[in-house]
Structures are given as structure tokens and as C-alpha cells.
């Protein structure tokens, strides 16, 4: 495993930005006498051991949960931990942060689809209008001031906002920008416009190789063709292009998830993101859709299998990234969410708000949230089943960084 991981980092050794970011952390960490360089190396190798690192627009990507390792955004997330001297390393090991690594922003509640799994269904039909362009720019600039390394645009369907380019242009290189979309409205011209504005990547939802099945799950006739066209336009425009799939029990047991992965590989996507059904939104009352432990473990193995087989695309499986073997669940620690009203929440799948970023300083809300959520959890916090293990266990990333 270590040899494979070492081979993967060889190209990055020739990247000035990647080397500088690594040694930035090393220099800061070594002010603590308990730190050893091998801890950072072992921690880094564990992060990439089952990844397929790709280069896009000159930047090296482990997966889209992190900014490119040679980017300003990566340094941003590395340095946004409190404390000087020895305390800086101690807080890294504890998972204490001045800002989340990523924040996804619901720029609208509008959507033309009615997806079977929609986590944002609670806001559909609400009378309030979308926030103004000025308010959205205020939000993204507040996130950058806080130190967020990844700003993702979601909804609703973010493409319904014709001012999305203006909002993206307000974000500088301290943050990587992503968009999560069903593909509706992503024409060739819109994809090029978003790329020019500074959008780094787009994730297009994709449910099935069969058009009829995809359309049924999306509640919209023609959704399958729209998604495929969007993937092709995104790729042609030079955007980092991802396919995002909610893997059901049926897809897992029948092997359909393998078919979807191979299909999207032929489409040339840069990364496949696989999500498990989460009990919120349209699935809140459908607990039978949630995968059991053995099924979740099988889903995690797809991350390992696909990334080590060239027949499949580079893959990121959410339960793998959020497992005890990696970072754990980052709700309120590594990740956060802002809803269409400006309410700051720990995760896209958790309804509780800790304050509104348009009404009080975002730094104060983040600290309140971060303290309430505590350290990284061993499992998905939205499932409300990991209170005990989150106390007893610490994700491997933090254990290795601490020298265990």
C-alpha cells in the first residue's frame, strides 16, 4: 500500500505549489516537540492510498472534497486552524478549525425537477424569493473572509440564477468553486460562461444508464438527455466534470452501479461521486431506503475497486471519505451549509441553524456551530446514530497525524 501511495505522489514532487503547501504545514507543526515528519507523511499517504490522483488545468486533485493540493485554496484550509507555535499542531490533531474546509450554498430554492431523494425538498414551495445578487456576493465574500477553501453552489437548481457568473466572479483563488446541478440549462454557451467566470468544476446528477429510469427518478421527462448533454458541454468548456450518483440498495445488489460507472467513464468524466441515501428531505420518512452496515461497507469497497481498475472512472464514495479510516463525518468541523435564506447549518442534511450570515458576523456563527458539533465523528451525523462512537473513536486521519 505504501509503495503504491508513494508512486502516486511522484508527479506532485515536481509541483512547486504542492511541495510548498506540504512544507508549510511541516514548518508550522515542528514547533511542537511531539510532532515528527513521519506523522505528516503517514497521514498524507493514508489519504491518497485508495485515490486516483488526476491533473486538471495544472492542478493536482486527490478528490473534490479537497482543493487541489498545489493551490492557494489548499493552503487556505491548511492555515485556518487556531493557535500559534505548538498549539497549531495540537489543534490540527484535534480537528479544531477557524473555518470549514467546504461550504455549500443553496443559491435558490427553485427547481423544475421532483427528485425521489431530494434533500432540499423542505424548502420547495416556500414563498420567500431568492436572495439578491448583492446578498449572495456578501455571503461568498464572508465565506472567503472566514477562510473556506471550497465554495459549492447548490439549490434547488443553481443554473436558474442568471447572475451565477457574477457571484462566482466575486470569489478569488483562496477558494475552489464547484456547482451541483441536474444539468438543466447547462448549454455549451453557459458552460463556457461559467468557466470564464472562474468556476472550477461541476457535478451533474446521474441516476441510470436507462433514460426512462433516470427520468422517473428525476420526475422530469427528458432529464436523462439533459444530464448527458450537460456533462458533454461541461467537459468541452474545460470544467472539472463529475457525475454524481445516489446509489440505492437495488443498484448495489444488481451491479447497476458498475454499469453507471462504466457508462460515465466512456463519457469522459473526471470524477464519479457516489452518495448513499440520507434520511432527510424526501427520504426523511423512508428509513427503509437507508443502507444497512453491510451494504454501506460494500459501497465503500467501490471506492477502492473503481480507483484501482482503469475500466472505471476516478471515484469518490462519500461513506469512504467520511469513514473512520479517513476523515470521519465533518459536519460542523470540515463542512457546513448555507440555505437559501442565509441560515448557517452544519451540513446539507441537517436542518438546525446556528444563525443567519446576513444578520450577524459569520465568524461568531461558525464558532458557535463548531463548538456545538465538537470533533469529527466516526459516521454520518445526519443519521443520528453515532453519538457513542463519536466519543470513543477518532478518525484515522487525526490519529495518524497525532502519531498513533
GROMACS .gro file of C-alpha atoms in nm:
model
  404
    1UNK     CA    1   0.000   0.000   0.000
    2UNK     CA    2   0.272   0.246   0.093
    3UNK     CA    3   0.468   0.180  -0.228
    4UNK     CA    4   0.157   0.244  -0.439
    5UNK     CA    5   0.091   0.565  -0.248
    6UNK     CA    6   0.450   0.679  -0.288
    7UNK     CA    7   0.432   0.621  -0.664
    8UNK     CA    8   0.117   0.836  -0.680
    9UNK     CA    9   0.287   1.139  -0.530
   10UNK     CA   10   0.590   1.137  -0.763
   11UNK     CA   11   0.435   1.382  -1.017
   12UNK     CA   12   0.343   1.618  -0.733
   13UNK     CA   13   0.706   1.629  -0.619
   14UNK     CA   14   0.769   1.841  -0.928
   15UNK     CA   15   0.484   2.078  -0.846
   16UNK     CA   16   0.612   2.387  -0.669
   17UNK     CA   17   0.274   2.460  -0.511
   18UNK     CA   18   0.227   2.107  -0.374
   19UNK     CA   19   0.575   2.097  -0.223
   20UNK     CA   20   0.535   2.446  -0.073
   21UNK     CA   21   0.200   2.354   0.084
   22UNK     CA   22   0.343   2.035   0.236
   23UNK     CA   23   0.643   2.208   0.389
   24UNK     CA   24   0.428   2.498   0.508
   25UNK     CA   25   0.250   2.251   0.734
   26UNK     CA   26   0.573   2.079   0.833
   27UNK     CA   27   0.734   2.409   0.937
   28UNK     CA   28   0.434   2.504   1.147
   29UNK     CA   29   0.395   2.159   1.301
   30UNK     CA   30   0.759   2.115   1.405
   31UNK     CA   31   0.720   2.397   1.659
   32UNK     CA   32   0.552   2.126   1.867
   33UNK     CA   33   0.808   1.885   2.016
   34UNK     CA   34   0.557   1.598   1.995
   35UNK     CA   35   0.542   1.621   1.616
   36UNK     CA   36   0.753   1.415   1.377
   37UNK     CA   37   0.775   1.448   0.998
   38UNK     CA   38   0.678   1.083   0.959
   39UNK     CA   39   0.340   1.161   1.117
   40UNK     CA   40   0.252   1.404   0.837
   41UNK     CA   41   0.389   1.164   0.575
   42UNK     CA   42   0.191   0.866   0.711
   43UNK     CA   43  -0.121   1.078   0.736
   44UNK     CA   44  -0.081   1.202   0.376
   45UNK     CA   45  -0.017   0.851   0.240
   46UNK     CA   46  -0.331   0.722   0.411
   47UNK     CA   47  -0.535   0.999   0.247
   48UNK     CA   48  -0.424   0.901  -0.105
   49UNK     CA   49  -0.388   0.524  -0.065
   50UNK     CA   50  -0.711   0.440  -0.249
   51UNK     CA   51  -0.730   0.751  -0.465
   52UNK     CA   52  -0.654   0.808  -0.832
   53UNK     CA   53  -0.484   1.146  -0.844
   54UNK     CA   54  -0.556   1.346  -1.159
   55UNK     CA   55  -0.421   1.667  -1.304
   56UNK     CA   56  -0.664   1.925  -1.438
   57UNK     CA   57  -0.571   2.273  -1.558
   58UNK     CA   58  -0.229   2.227  -1.400
   59UNK     CA   59  -0.370   2.138  -1.058
   60UNK     CA   60  -0.345   1.803  -0.877
   61UNK     CA   61  -0.673   1.668  -0.740
   62UNK     CA   62  -0.698   1.391  -0.480
   63UNK     CA   63  -1.078   1.421  -0.487
   64UNK     CA   64  -1.327   1.705  -0.498
   65UNK     CA   65  -1.365   1.701  -0.119
   66UNK     CA   66  -1.034   1.886  -0.108
   67UNK     CA   67  -0.898   2.179  -0.310
   68UNK     CA   68  -0.612   2.086  -0.549
   69UNK     CA   69  -0.304   2.015  -0.338
   70UNK     CA   70  -0.091   2.271  -0.523
   71UNK     CA   71  -0.347   2.553  -0.499
   72UNK     CA   72  -0.388   2.865  -0.288
   73UNK     CA   73  -0.719   2.719  -0.170
   74UNK     CA   74  -0.537   2.417  -0.025
   75UNK     CA   75  -0.302   2.642   0.171
   76UNK     CA   76  -0.608   2.833   0.287
   77UNK     CA   77  -0.759   2.525   0.451
   78UNK     CA   78  -0.420   2.423   0.592
   79UNK     CA   79  -0.361   2.751   0.771
   80UNK     CA   80  -0.714   2.811   0.901
   81UNK     CA   81  -0.657   2.635   1.232
   82UNK     CA   82  -0.625   2.841   1.552
   83UNK     CA   83  -0.314   2.877   1.763
   84UNK     CA   84   0.048   2.976   1.724
   85UNK     CA   85   0.355   2.769   1.793
   86UNK     CA   86   0.292   2.426   1.941
   87UNK     CA   87  -0.082   2.487   1.968
   88UNK     CA   88  -0.124   2.498   1.588
   89UNK     CA   89  -0.027   2.130   1.554
   90UNK     CA   90  -0.230   2.027   1.860
   91UNK     CA   91  -0.545   2.186   1.717
   92UNK     CA   92  -0.489   2.017   1.379
   93UNK     CA   93  -0.479   1.680   1.557
   94UNK     CA   94  -0.797   1.766   1.749
   95UNK     CA   95  -0.981   1.883   1.437
   96UNK     CA   96  -1.028   2.237   1.567
   97UNK     CA   97  -1.076   2.484   1.281
   98UNK     CA   98  -1.124   2.857   1.223
   99UNK     CA   99  -1.329   2.773   0.913
  100UNK     CA  100  -1.476   2.466   0.745
  101UNK     CA  101  -1.288   2.316   0.451
  102UNK     CA  102  -1.603   2.335   0.238
  103UNK     CA  103  -1.934   2.519   0.247
  104UNK     CA  104  -2.216   2.454   0.003
  105UNK     CA  105  -2.457   2.740  -0.058
  106UNK     CA  106  -2.816   2.697  -0.174
  107UNK     CA  107  -2.838   2.990  -0.415
  108UNK     CA  108  -3.203   2.918  -0.491
  109UNK     CA  109  -3.494   2.704  -0.380
  110UNK     CA  110  -3.630   2.686  -0.734
  111UNK     CA  111  -3.609   2.363  -0.932
  112UNK     CA  112  -3.802   2.221  -1.226
  113UNK     CA  113  -3.749   1.859  -1.113
  114UNK     CA  114  -3.907   1.648  -0.836
  115UNK     CA  115  -3.628   1.405  -0.748
  116UNK     CA  116  -3.710   1.098  -0.540
  117UNK     CA  117  -3.423   1.157  -0.294
  118UNK     CA  118  -3.412   1.541  -0.282
  119UNK     CA  119  -3.254   1.655   0.045
  120UNK     CA  120  -3.376   2.012  -0.011
  121UNK     CA  121  -3.745   1.932  -0.051
  122UNK     CA  122  -3.823   2.111   0.277
  123UNK     CA  123  -3.766   2.445   0.106
  124UNK     CA  124  -3.966   2.373  -0.207
  125UNK     CA  125  -4.289   2.567  -0.223
  126UNK     CA  126  -4.170   2.825   0.030
  127UNK     CA  127  -4.297   3.174  -0.059
  128UNK     CA  128  -3.970   3.361   0.003
  129UNK     CA  129  -3.783   3.482  -0.305
  130UNK     CA  130  -3.419   3.407  -0.375
  131UNK     CA  131  -3.160   3.629  -0.213
  132UNK     CA  132  -3.040   3.916  -0.430
  133UNK     CA  133  -2.712   3.921  -0.622
  134UNK     CA  134  -2.574   4.167  -0.367
  135UNK     CA  135  -2.670   3.940  -0.077
  136UNK     CA  136  -2.519   3.634  -0.246
  137UNK     CA  137  -2.193   3.820  -0.307
  138UNK     CA  138  -2.197   3.928   0.058
  139UNK     CA  139  -2.227   3.561   0.157
  140UNK     CA  140  -1.944   3.429  -0.060
  141UNK     CA  141  -1.715   3.712   0.045
  142UNK     CA  142  -1.794   3.634   0.409
  143UNK     CA  143  -1.701   3.270   0.345
  144UNK     CA  144  -1.371   3.377   0.195
  145UNK     CA  145  -1.305   3.608   0.486
  146UNK     CA  146  -1.371   3.316   0.719
  147UNK     CA  147  -1.123   3.102   0.524
  148UNK     CA  148  -1.338   2.843   0.344
  149UNK     CA  149  -1.139   2.653   0.078
  150UNK     CA  150  -1.427   2.511  -0.127
  151UNK     CA  151  -1.745   2.704  -0.205
  152UNK     CA  152  -2.009   2.490  -0.372
  153UNK     CA  153  -2.328   2.618  -0.535
  154UNK     CA  154  -2.639   2.407  -0.493
  155UNK     CA  155  -3.012   2.459  -0.460
  156UNK     CA  156  -3.271   2.393  -0.589
  157UNK     CA  157  -3.111   2.412  -0.930
  158UNK     CA  158  -2.837   2.678  -0.928
  159UNK     CA  159  -2.846   2.725  -1.304
  160UNK     CA  160  -3.182   2.901  -1.281
  161UNK     CA  161  -2.990   3.201  -1.146
  162UNK     CA  162  -2.875   3.411  -1.438
  163UNK     CA  163  -2.639   3.604  -1.209
  164UNK     CA  164  -2.438   3.296  -1.109
  165UNK     CA  165  -2.139   3.417  -1.311
  166UNK     CA  166  -2.139   3.750  -1.128
  167UNK     CA  167  -2.144   3.570  -0.793
  168UNK     CA  168  -1.857   3.340  -0.896
  169UNK     CA  169  -1.651   3.637  -1.018
  170UNK     CA  170  -1.662   3.776  -0.664
  171UNK     CA  171  -1.456   3.477  -0.541
  172UNK     CA  172  -1.078   3.478  -0.567
  173UNK     CA  173  -0.826   3.192  -0.576
  174UNK     CA  174  -0.838   3.137  -0.200
  175UNK     CA  175  -1.141   2.918  -0.269
  176UNK     CA  176  -1.217   2.649  -0.527
  177UNK     CA  177  -1.569   2.681  -0.670
  178UNK     CA  178  -1.799   2.392  -0.759
  179UNK     CA  179  -2.156   2.367  -0.883
  180UNK     CA  180  -2.401   2.083  -0.816
  181UNK     CA  181  -2.666   2.059  -1.085
  182UNK     CA  182  -2.917   1.835  -1.259
  183UNK     CA  183  -2.781   1.981  -1.584
  184UNK     CA  184  -3.091   2.172  -1.686
  185UNK     CA  185  -2.977   2.486  -1.867
  186UNK     CA  186  -2.610   2.393  -1.896
  187UNK     CA  187  -2.578   2.474  -2.263
  188UNK     CA  188  -2.243   2.498  -2.440
  189UNK     CA  189  -2.254   2.877  -2.406
  190UNK     CA  190  -2.347   2.867  -2.034
  191UNK     CA  191  -2.072   2.617  -1.955
  192UNK     CA  192  -1.815   2.839  -2.128
  193UNK     CA  193  -1.950   3.145  -1.948
  194UNK     CA  194  -1.924   2.976  -1.607
  195UNK     CA  195  -1.570   2.858  -1.681
  196UNK     CA  196  -1.469   3.209  -1.784
  197UNK     CA  197  -1.623   3.346  -1.462
  198UNK     CA  198  -1.395   3.120  -1.259
  199UNK     CA  199  -1.600   2.806  -1.187
  200UNK     CA  200  -1.361   2.514  -1.135
  201UNK     CA  201  -1.592   2.213  -1.152
  202UNK     CA  202  -1.945   2.088  -1.191
  203UNK     CA  203  -2.116   1.773  -1.063
  204UNK     CA  204  -2.411   1.655  -1.274
  205UNK     CA  205  -2.662   1.424  -1.107
  206UNK     CA  206  -2.699   1.093  -1.290
  207UNK     CA  207  -2.926   0.808  -1.180
  208UNK     CA  208  -2.928   0.543  -1.454
  209UNK     CA  209  -2.796   0.445  -1.794
  210UNK     CA  210  -3.161   0.393  -1.889
  211UNK     CA  211  -3.330   0.717  -1.990
  212UNK     CA  212  -3.676   0.612  -1.872
  213UNK     CA  213  -3.549   0.516  -1.527
  214UNK     CA  214  -3.344   0.832  -1.484
  215UNK     CA  215  -3.639   1.048  -1.593
  216UNK     CA  216  -3.869   0.869  -1.346
  217UNK     CA  217  -3.631   0.926  -1.056
  218UNK     CA  218  -3.598   1.292  -1.150
  219UNK     CA  219  -3.968   1.344  -1.209
  220UNK     CA  220  -3.899   1.513  -1.542
  221UNK     CA  221  -3.929   1.380  -1.895
  222UNK     CA  222  -3.606   1.426  -2.090
  223UNK     CA  223  -3.389   1.463  -1.777
  224UNK     CA  224  -3.152   1.188  -1.894
  225UNK     CA  225  -3.067   1.360  -2.221
  226UNK     CA  226  -3.033   1.691  -2.041
  227UNK     CA  227  -2.782   1.540  -1.796
  228UNK     CA  228  -2.575   1.379  -2.072
  229UNK     CA  229  -2.569   1.698  -2.277
  230UNK     CA  230  -2.463   1.891  -1.967
  231UNK     CA  231  -2.175   1.652  -1.898
  232UNK     CA  232  -2.052   1.690  -2.257
  233UNK     CA  233  -2.082   2.070  -2.253
  234UNK     CA  234  -1.901   2.091  -1.918
  235UNK     CA  235  -1.614   1.879  -2.047
  236UNK     CA  236  -1.586   2.075  -2.370
  237UNK     CA  237  -1.573   2.400  -2.173
  238UNK     CA  238  -1.278   2.273  -1.967
  239UNK     CA  239  -1.465   2.240  -1.638
  240UNK     CA  240  -1.364   1.963  -1.397
  241UNK     CA  241  -1.660   1.739  -1.474
  242UNK     CA  242  -1.818   1.498  -1.228
  243UNK     CA  243  -2.111   1.261  -1.236
  244UNK     CA  244  -2.295   1.228  -0.904
  245UNK     CA  245  -2.500   0.917  -0.826
  246UNK     CA  246  -2.719   0.830  -0.528
  247UNK     CA  247  -2.655   0.456  -0.504
  248UNK     CA  248  -2.963   0.267  -0.393
  249UNK     CA  249  -2.975  -0.082  -0.245
  250UNK     CA  250  -3.107  -0.211  -0.577
  251UNK     CA  251  -2.824  -0.052  -0.776
  252UNK     CA  252  -2.572  -0.204  -0.539
  253UNK     CA  253  -2.720  -0.554  -0.535
  254UNK     CA  254  -2.787  -0.576  -0.910
  255UNK     CA  255  -2.450  -0.436  -1.009
  256UNK     CA  256  -2.614  -0.144  -1.189
  257UNK     CA  257  -2.378   0.096  -1.014
  258UNK     CA  258  -2.094  -0.072  -1.206
  259UNK     CA  259  -2.281  -0.015  -1.533
  260UNK     CA  260  -2.337   0.352  -1.450
  261UNK     CA  261  -1.968   0.395  -1.364
  262UNK     CA  262  -1.850   0.237  -1.691
  263UNK     CA  263  -2.105   0.439  -1.888
  264UNK     CA  264  -1.981   0.766  -1.736
  265UNK     CA  265  -1.621   0.659  -1.788
  266UNK     CA  266  -1.694   0.642  -2.162
  267UNK     CA  267  -1.840   0.992  -2.139
  268UNK     CA  268  -1.501   1.106  -2.012
  269UNK     CA  269  -1.595   1.241  -1.669
  270UNK     CA  270  -1.306   1.340  -1.445
  271UNK     CA  271  -1.461   1.202  -1.127
  272UNK     CA  272  -1.758   0.991  -1.018
  273UNK     CA  273  -1.912   1.089  -0.684
  274UNK     CA  274  -2.122   0.819  -0.520
  275UNK     CA  275  -2.361   0.917  -0.242
  276UNK     CA  276  -2.566   0.692  -0.015
  277UNK     CA  277  -2.936   0.769   0.056
  278UNK     CA  278  -2.959   1.003   0.357
  279UNK     CA  279  -3.275   1.021   0.574
  280UNK     CA  280  -3.372   1.382   0.511
  281UNK     CA  281  -3.592   1.572   0.267
  282UNK     CA  282  -3.792   1.331   0.053
  283UNK     CA  283  -3.627   1.034   0.225
  284UNK     CA  284  -3.690   1.151   0.581
  285UNK     CA  285  -3.990   0.923   0.616
  286UNK     CA  286  -3.838   0.641   0.410
  287UNK     CA  287  -3.591   0.484   0.651
  288UNK     CA  288  -3.602   0.158   0.455
  289UNK     CA  289  -3.403   0.332   0.177
  290UNK     CA  290  -3.106   0.385   0.411
  291UNK     CA  291  -2.831   0.129   0.360
  292UNK     CA  292  -2.754  -0.114   0.642
  293UNK     CA  293  -2.398  -0.162   0.772
  294UNK     CA  294  -2.304  -0.444   0.532
  295UNK     CA  295  -2.439  -0.254   0.231
  296UNK     CA  296  -2.252   0.059   0.333
  297UNK     CA  297  -1.930  -0.145   0.360
  298UNK     CA  298  -1.993  -0.280   0.008
  299UNK     CA  299  -2.040   0.078  -0.111
  300UNK     CA  300  -1.711   0.179   0.050
  301UNK     CA  301  -1.535  -0.103  -0.137
  302UNK     CA  302  -1.646   0.054  -0.466
  303UNK     CA  303  -1.413   0.344  -0.389
  304UNK     CA  304  -1.121   0.103  -0.366
  305UNK     CA  305  -1.230  -0.117  -0.658
  306UNK     CA  306  -1.306   0.159  -0.909
  307UNK     CA  307  -0.994   0.363  -0.837
  308UNK     CA  308  -0.774   0.058  -0.893
  309UNK     CA  309  -0.941  -0.051  -1.218
  310UNK     CA  310  -0.891   0.156  -1.536
  311UNK     CA  311  -1.228   0.036  -1.670
  312UNK     CA  312  -1.392   0.271  -1.418
  313UNK     CA  313  -1.358   0.647  -1.368
  314UNK     CA  314  -1.179   0.809  -1.078
  315UNK     CA  315  -1.428   0.767  -0.794
  316UNK     CA  316  -1.510   0.929  -0.460
  317UNK     CA  317  -1.755   0.743  -0.239
  318UNK     CA  318  -1.895   0.966   0.036
  319UNK     CA  319  -1.908   0.690   0.302
  320UNK     CA  320  -1.542   0.607   0.229
  321UNK     CA  321  -1.424   0.967   0.269
  322UNK     CA  322  -1.638   1.007   0.581
  323UNK     CA  323  -1.540   0.670   0.730
  324UNK     CA  324  -1.338   0.609   1.043
  325UNK     CA  325  -1.050   0.506   0.812
  326UNK     CA  326  -1.033   0.857   0.664
  327UNK     CA  327  -1.171   1.190   0.791
  328UNK     CA  328  -1.497   1.085   0.953
  329UNK     CA  329  -1.812   1.293   0.925
  330UNK     CA  330  -1.715   1.659   0.906
  331UNK     CA  331  -2.050   1.824   0.983
  332UNK     CA  332  -1.970   2.148   1.163
  333UNK     CA  333  -1.599   2.068   1.153
  334UNK     CA  334  -1.479   2.019   0.795
  335UNK     CA  335  -1.805   2.105   0.623
  336UNK     CA  336  -2.104   2.339   0.651
  337UNK     CA  337  -2.405   2.456   0.453
  338UNK     CA  338  -2.592   2.784   0.398
  339UNK     CA  339  -2.956   2.755   0.299
  340UNK     CA  340  -3.150   2.978   0.061
  341UNK     CA  341  -3.233   3.223   0.343
  342UNK     CA  342  -2.874   3.262   0.458
  343UNK     CA  343  -2.901   3.029   0.758
  344UNK     CA  344  -2.569   2.867   0.851
  345UNK     CA  345  -2.603   2.493   0.914
  346UNK     CA  346  -2.357   2.212   0.991
  347UNK     CA  347  -2.449   2.007   0.686
  348UNK     CA  348  -2.677   1.994   0.384
  349UNK     CA  349  -2.868   1.711   0.555
  350UNK     CA  350  -2.918   1.872   0.899
  351UNK     CA  351  -3.193   2.130   0.948
  352UNK     CA  352  -3.067   2.307   1.263
  353UNK     CA  353  -2.942   2.661   1.201
  354UNK     CA  354  -2.681   2.834   1.418
  355UNK     CA  355  -2.754   3.181   1.286
  356UNK     CA  356  -2.803   3.386   0.971
  357UNK     CA  357  -2.488   3.508   0.794
  358UNK     CA  358  -2.669   3.819   0.666
  359UNK     CA  359  -2.765   3.925   1.017
  360UNK     CA  360  -2.456   3.860   1.231
  361UNK     CA  361  -2.083   3.804   1.180
  362UNK     CA  362  -2.012   3.470   1.015
  363UNK     CA  363  -1.711   3.416   1.244
  364UNK     CA  364  -1.936   3.418   1.551
  365UNK     CA  365  -2.185   3.177   1.397
  366UNK     CA  366  -1.908   2.939   1.290
  367UNK     CA  367  -1.757   2.928   1.638
  368UNK     CA  368  -2.099   2.860   1.789
  369UNK     CA  369  -2.161   2.579   1.540
  370UNK     CA  370  -1.813   2.434   1.566
  371UNK     CA  371  -1.823   2.419   1.945
  372UNK     CA  372  -2.168   2.259   1.943
  373UNK     CA  373  -2.073   1.993   1.686
  374UNK     CA  374  -1.745   1.901   1.854
  375UNK     CA  375  -1.474   1.692   1.694
  376UNK     CA  376  -1.502   1.487   1.370
  377UNK     CA  377  -1.749   1.198   1.405
  378UNK     CA  378  -1.690   0.838   1.304
  379UNK     CA  379  -2.011   0.819   1.100
  380UNK     CA  380  -2.271   1.035   0.927
  381UNK     CA  381  -2.407   1.278   1.186
  382UNK     CA  382  -2.729   1.323   0.991
  383UNK     CA  383  -2.822   0.963   1.069
  384UNK     CA  384  -2.809   1.044   1.441
  385UNK     CA  385  -2.660   0.704   1.519
  386UNK     CA  386  -2.302   0.785   1.605
  387UNK     CA  387  -2.324   0.977   1.933
  388UNK     CA  388  -2.149   0.699   2.125
  389UNK     CA  389  -1.881   0.610   1.871
  390UNK     CA  390  -1.801   0.976   1.807
  391UNK     CA  391  -1.688   0.996   2.168
  392UNK     CA  392  -1.498   0.669   2.172
  393UNK     CA  393  -1.334   0.682   1.830
  394UNK     CA  394  -1.128   0.931   1.634
  395UNK     CA  395  -1.099   0.908   1.252
  396UNK     CA  396  -0.769   0.767   1.128
  397UNK     CA  397  -0.659   1.094   0.963
  398UNK     CA  398  -0.633   1.258   1.305
  399UNK     CA  399  -0.486   0.952   1.476
  400UNK     CA  400  -0.203   0.926   1.222
  401UNK     CA  401  -0.135   1.299   1.232
  402UNK     CA  402  -0.106   1.266   1.609
  403UNK     CA  403   0.147   0.985   1.581
  404UNK     CA  404  -0.068   0.680   1.660
   0.00000   0.00000   0.00000
